[in-house]
Short mmCIF file of C-alpha atoms in Angstrom, two decimals:
data_model
loop_
_atom_site.label_atom_id
_atom_site.label_comp_id
_atom_site.label_asym_id
_atom_site.label_seq_id
_atom_site.Cartn_x
_atom_site.Cartn_y
_atom_site.Cartn_z
CA UNK M 660 238.99 -193.59 35.82
CA UNK M 661 236.42 -192.77 38.44
CA UNK M 662 236.26 -189.17 39.59
CA UNK M 663 233.81 -187.89 42.13
CA UNK M 664 232.00 -184.58 41.93
CA UNK M 665 232.28 -182.25 44.90
CA UNK M 666 229.02 -182.48 46.85
CA UNK M 667 227.89 -178.88 46.88
CA UNK M 668 224.23 -179.67 47.40
CA UNK M 669 222.85 -177.85 50.43
CA UNK M 670 220.21 -179.68 52.48
CA UNK M 671 217.91 -177.60 54.57
CA UNK M 672 214.41 -176.82 55.75
CA UNK M 673 213.33 -173.20 55.90
CA UNK M 674 210.30 -171.76 57.65
CA UNK M 675 209.65 -168.12 56.98
CA UNK M 676 206.95 -165.59 57.73
CA UNK M 677 206.62 -162.74 55.28
CA UNK M 678 204.47 -159.63 55.23
CA UNK M 679 202.75 -158.55 52.05
CA UNK M 680 202.17 -154.99 50.89
CA UNK M 681 199.77 -153.08 53.14
CA UNK M 682 196.40 -151.96 51.79
CA UNK M 683 194.90 -148.77 53.17
CA UNK M 684 191.15 -148.29 52.97
CA UNK M 685 189.89 -145.23 54.84
CA UNK M 686 191.34 -145.33 58.34
CA UNK M 687 192.01 -149.07 58.11
CA UNK M 688 195.38 -150.52 57.27
CA UNK M 689 195.41 -154.19 56.29
CA UNK M 690 198.65 -156.12 55.98
CA UNK M 691 198.61 -159.76 54.88
CA UNK M 692 200.90 -162.32 56.49
CA UNK M 693 202.08 -165.49 54.75
CA UNK M 694 204.04 -168.48 56.00
CA UNK M 695 206.20 -170.59 53.79
CA UNK M 696 207.92 -173.91 54.17
CA UNK M 697 210.87 -174.69 51.95
CA UNK M 698 212.40 -178.14 51.70
CA UNK M 699 215.65 -178.70 49.95
CA UNK M 700 217.00 -182.19 49.68
CA UNK M 701 219.62 -183.34 47.26
CA UNK M 702 218.77 -182.19 43.80
CA UNK M 703 215.18 -181.35 44.56
CA UNK M 704 213.23 -178.53 46.11
CA UNK M 705 209.69 -178.04 47.42
CA UNK M 706 208.11 -174.77 48.51
CA UNK M 707 204.70 -174.42 50.12
CA UNK M 708 203.37 -170.95 50.88
CA UNK M 709 200.03 -170.34 52.57
CA UNK M 710 198.20 -167.29 53.87
CA UNK M 711 198.42 -167.11 57.63
CA UNK M 712 196.60 -163.99 58.83
CA UNK M 713 195.92 -160.33 58.20
CA UNK M 714 197.07 -157.58 60.51
CA UNK M 715 194.40 -154.92 60.81
CA UNK M 716 195.51 -151.55 62.16
CA UNK M 717 193.08 -148.82 63.15
CA UNK M 718 194.05 -145.76 65.14
CA UNK M 719 197.32 -147.24 66.44
CA UNK M 720 195.55 -150.43 67.48
CA UNK M 721 196.55 -153.61 65.67
CA UNK M 722 194.59 -156.85 65.67
CA UNK M 723 195.36 -160.16 64.03
CA UNK M 724 192.64 -161.88 62.00
CA UNK M 725 193.62 -165.50 61.29
CA UNK M 726 192.95 -167.09 57.90
CA UNK M 727 191.62 -170.61 58.40
CA UNK M 728 191.90 -173.10 55.57
CA UNK M 729 188.48 -174.73 55.90
CA UNK M 730 189.10 -177.18 53.05
CA UNK M 731 192.26 -178.53 54.69
CA UNK M 732 190.56 -178.83 58.09
CA UNK M 733 187.62 -180.57 56.41
CA UNK M 734 189.92 -183.11 54.76
CA UNK M 735 191.73 -183.71 58.05
CA UNK M 736 188.42 -184.17 59.90
CA UNK M 737 187.17 -186.69 57.33
CA UNK M 738 190.38 -188.75 57.48
CA UNK M 739 190.38 -188.63 61.29
CA UNK M 740 186.73 -189.75 61.40
CA UNK M 741 187.52 -192.66 59.07
CA UNK M 742 190.54 -193.69 61.17
CA UNK M 743 188.54 -193.56 64.42
CA UNK M 744 185.67 -195.53 62.87
CA UNK M 745 188.08 -198.16 61.60
CA UNK M 746 189.70 -198.42 65.03
CA UNK M 747 186.26 -198.77 66.63
CA UNK M 748 185.32 -201.52 64.19
CA UNK M 749 188.56 -203.39 64.86
CA UNK M 750 188.06 -203.21 68.63
CA UNK M 751 184.45 -204.38 68.27
CA UNK M 752 185.42 -207.29 66.02
CA UNK M 753 188.16 -208.33 68.46
CA UNK M 754 185.73 -208.30 71.41
CA UNK M 755 183.17 -210.31 69.47
CA UNK M 756 185.82 -212.89 68.61
CA UNK M 757 186.85 -213.19 72.27
CA UNK M 758 183.23 -213.69 73.41
CA UNK M 759 182.35 -216.34 70.81
CA UNK M 760 183.21 -219.91 71.90
CA UNK U 538 239.91 -189.87 27.03
CA UNK U 539 240.74 -188.54 30.51
CA UNK U 540 240.59 -184.99 29.17
CA UNK U 541 237.14 -185.67 27.76
CA UNK U 542 236.01 -187.10 31.09
CA UNK U 543 237.38 -184.09 32.98
CA UNK U 544 235.66 -181.74 30.54
CA UNK U 545 232.42 -183.62 30.94
CA UNK U 546 232.67 -183.54 34.74
CA UNK U 547 233.37 -179.80 34.63
CA UNK U 548 230.27 -179.29 32.51
CA UNK U 549 228.24 -181.38 34.94
CA UNK U 550 229.53 -179.33 37.89
CA UNK U 551 228.67 -176.12 36.05
CA UNK U 552 225.18 -177.39 35.25
CA UNK U 553 224.66 -178.53 38.85
CA UNK U 554 225.70 -175.11 40.13
CA UNK U 555 223.35 -173.38 37.69
CA UNK U 556 220.38 -175.53 38.73
CA UNK U 557 221.27 -175.10 42.38
CA UNK U 558 221.02 -171.33 41.92
CA UNK U 559 217.64 -171.79 40.23
CA UNK U 560 216.41 -173.75 43.26
CA UNK U 561 217.73 -171.02 45.57
CA UNK U 562 215.75 -168.46 43.59
CA UNK U 563 212.65 -170.65 43.83
CA UNK U 564 213.06 -170.89 47.61
CA UNK U 565 213.63 -167.18 48.03
CA UNK U 566 210.65 -166.30 45.84
CA UNK U 567 208.21 -167.77 48.38
CA UNK U 568 206.74 -164.60 49.82
CA UNK U 569 203.36 -163.02 50.57
CA UNK U 570 203.05 -161.43 47.13
CA UNK U 571 202.60 -164.90 45.58
CA UNK U 572 199.81 -165.75 48.00
CA UNK U 573 197.75 -162.55 48.15
CA UNK U 574 196.30 -161.11 44.96
CA UNK U 575 196.09 -157.44 44.11
CA UNK U 576 193.16 -155.78 45.91
CA UNK U 577 190.00 -155.27 43.86
CA UNK U 578 187.71 -152.41 44.83
CA UNK U 579 184.03 -152.24 44.02
CA UNK U 580 181.96 -149.53 45.68
CA UNK U 581 182.64 -149.49 49.41
CA UNK U 582 184.24 -152.92 49.40
CA UNK U 583 187.80 -154.01 48.73
CA UNK U 584 188.53 -157.71 48.26
CA UNK U 585 191.88 -159.48 48.43
CA UNK U 586 191.97 -163.18 47.54
CA UNK U 587 194.38 -165.44 49.40
CA UNK U 588 195.61 -168.73 47.95
CA UNK U 589 198.04 -171.39 48.98
CA UNK U 590 200.80 -172.03 46.48
CA UNK U 591 203.00 -175.13 46.27
CA UNK U 592 205.81 -175.70 43.86
CA UNK U 593 208.57 -178.20 43.52
CA UNK U 594 211.12 -179.60 41.19
CA UNK U 595 214.15 -181.73 40.88
CA UNK U 596 216.73 -183.04 38.53
CA UNK U 597 219.08 -185.94 38.19
CA UNK U 598 221.99 -187.01 36.08
CA UNK U 599 224.07 -190.01 35.39
CA UNK U 600 227.17 -190.91 33.46
CA UNK U 601 229.34 -193.87 32.78
CA UNK U 602 232.56 -194.75 31.02
CA UNK U 603 234.23 -198.00 30.29
CA UNK U 604 236.09 -200.36 28.10
CA UNK U 605 234.51 -203.19 26.15
CA UNK U 606 234.96 -206.67 27.63
CA UNK U 607 238.34 -208.20 26.80
CA UNK U 608 238.00 -210.40 23.73
CA UNK U 609 238.97 -214.05 24.06
CA UNK U 610 240.62 -213.96 20.67
CA UNK U 611 242.72 -210.96 19.85
CA UNK U 612 241.01 -209.05 17.12
CA UNK U 613 242.65 -206.36 15.05
CA UNK U 614 240.37 -203.60 16.40
CA UNK U 615 240.97 -204.41 20.06
CA UNK U 616 244.67 -205.01 19.84
CA UNK U 617 245.69 -202.16 17.62
CA UNK U 618 246.11 -198.83 19.37
CA UNK U 619 245.01 -195.75 17.48
CA UNK U 620 247.32 -192.88 16.50
CA UNK U 621 247.22 -191.29 19.99
CA UNK U 622 248.10 -194.56 21.65
CA UNK U 623 244.76 -194.92 23.41
CA UNK U 624 243.11 -198.31 23.24
CA UNK U 625 240.41 -198.57 20.60
CA UNK U 626 236.85 -199.15 21.76
CA UNK U 627 236.55 -196.97 24.85
CA UNK U 628 233.15 -195.43 25.34
CA UNK U 629 231.06 -193.41 27.65
CA UNK U 630 227.89 -191.47 27.96
CA UNK U 631 225.75 -189.46 30.22
CA UNK U 632 222.49 -187.72 30.51
CA UNK U 633 220.52 -185.43 32.74
CA UNK U 634 216.91 -184.51 33.14
CA UNK U 635 214.67 -182.49 35.37
CA UNK U 636 211.10 -181.66 36.07
CA UNK U 637 208.87 -179.56 38.20
CA UNK U 638 205.41 -178.31 38.82
CA UNK U 639 203.32 -175.98 40.85
CA UNK U 640 199.73 -175.67 42.03
CA UNK U 641 197.60 -173.07 43.69
CA UNK U 642 194.29 -173.20 45.53
CA UNK U 643 192.14 -170.35 46.81
CA UNK U 644 191.85 -170.40 50.60
CA UNK U 645 189.95 -167.27 51.57
CA UNK U 646 188.81 -163.85 50.51
CA UNK U 647 189.60 -160.86 52.70
CA UNK U 648 186.77 -158.37 52.52
CA UNK U 649 187.40 -154.84 53.69
CA UNK U 650 184.16 -152.92 53.98
CA UNK U 651 182.34 -150.37 56.08
CA UNK U 652 181.87 -153.01 58.83
CA UNK U 653 185.59 -153.68 59.08
CA UNK U 654 187.68 -156.62 57.88
CA UNK U 655 186.18 -160.08 57.48
CA UNK U 656 187.82 -163.25 56.20
CA UNK U 657 185.47 -165.37 54.11
CA UNK U 658 186.73 -168.95 53.67
CA UNK U 659 186.66 -170.63 50.26
CA UNK U 660 185.53 -174.24 50.71
CA UNK U 661 186.51 -176.73 48.03
CA UNK U 662 183.67 -179.21 48.44
CA UNK U 663 185.06 -181.50 45.71
CA UNK U 664 188.34 -181.94 47.60
CA UNK U 665 186.60 -182.71 50.88
CA UNK U 666 184.17 -185.03 49.08
CA UNK U 667 186.99 -186.93 47.38
CA UNK U 668 188.83 -187.29 50.69
CA UNK U 669 185.62 -188.61 52.28
CA UNK U 670 185.04 -191.08 49.45
CA UNK U 671 188.61 -192.40 49.60
CA UNK U 672 188.64 -192.67 53.40
CA UNK U 673 185.29 -194.39 53.65
CA UNK U 674 186.04 -196.74 50.73
CA UNK U 675 189.18 -197.84 52.57
CA UNK U 676 187.12 -198.23 55.74
CA UNK U 677 184.47 -200.29 53.93
CA UNK U 678 187.14 -202.58 52.44
CA UNK U 679 188.65 -203.15 55.88
CA UNK U 680 185.23 -203.80 57.43
CA UNK U 681 184.41 -206.35 54.72
CA UNK U 682 187.72 -208.09 55.40
CA UNK U 683 187.02 -208.19 59.15
CA UNK U 684 183.52 -209.59 58.63
CA UNK U 685 184.83 -212.32 56.33
CA UNK U 686 187.48 -213.50 58.79
#
């Protein structure tokens, strides 16, 4: 009675860097760069795409201007500060316990 | 009954294949055009907004077939085969469902002006504030627990 389905589900992680359409303003040529992370597991998929940088070309000279996600860094800094503070408190409480008779 | 099961499994395989292709399209659609907006020009300045975009989805299905438990006393319905010879009372069922979502958040604005190209970050103070509140509330709870012990 039992039949099994062929497991055709691909499982993979993809990391790609893509270039957006270039914008030309005067002698400047600006090309955006995006990075994307794709996760595929079983019957589910997750894609996260974020801006990475802009390539600025002027007279055959190209420079890379990074795009920094200040909000994400802010969140990370807050969580890190909380973790460090908690660790400090734990160490302090442990020392106090050891000193007390 | 076996034919019905095979037909059902074929339909499931077809549906799985179709949704798999949809996921492939979703993965391949992650490119820079989804992240950078069309440039807007005002006077000497051109602005391109950059956002991060996340999307995800999934689906699941289940099916089952079976016979009713064997009766202790032979009843007419359980004992009598139908016209095709198959036992009466077989049953089965299945179902599938799926879901998904996506979100976007502005990250920066690229300003192209007479002074060159500058990247102005977009700071979501609410997000940082909520993260701070959550982290420090957890820290306060832990501290209170340590002081009590």
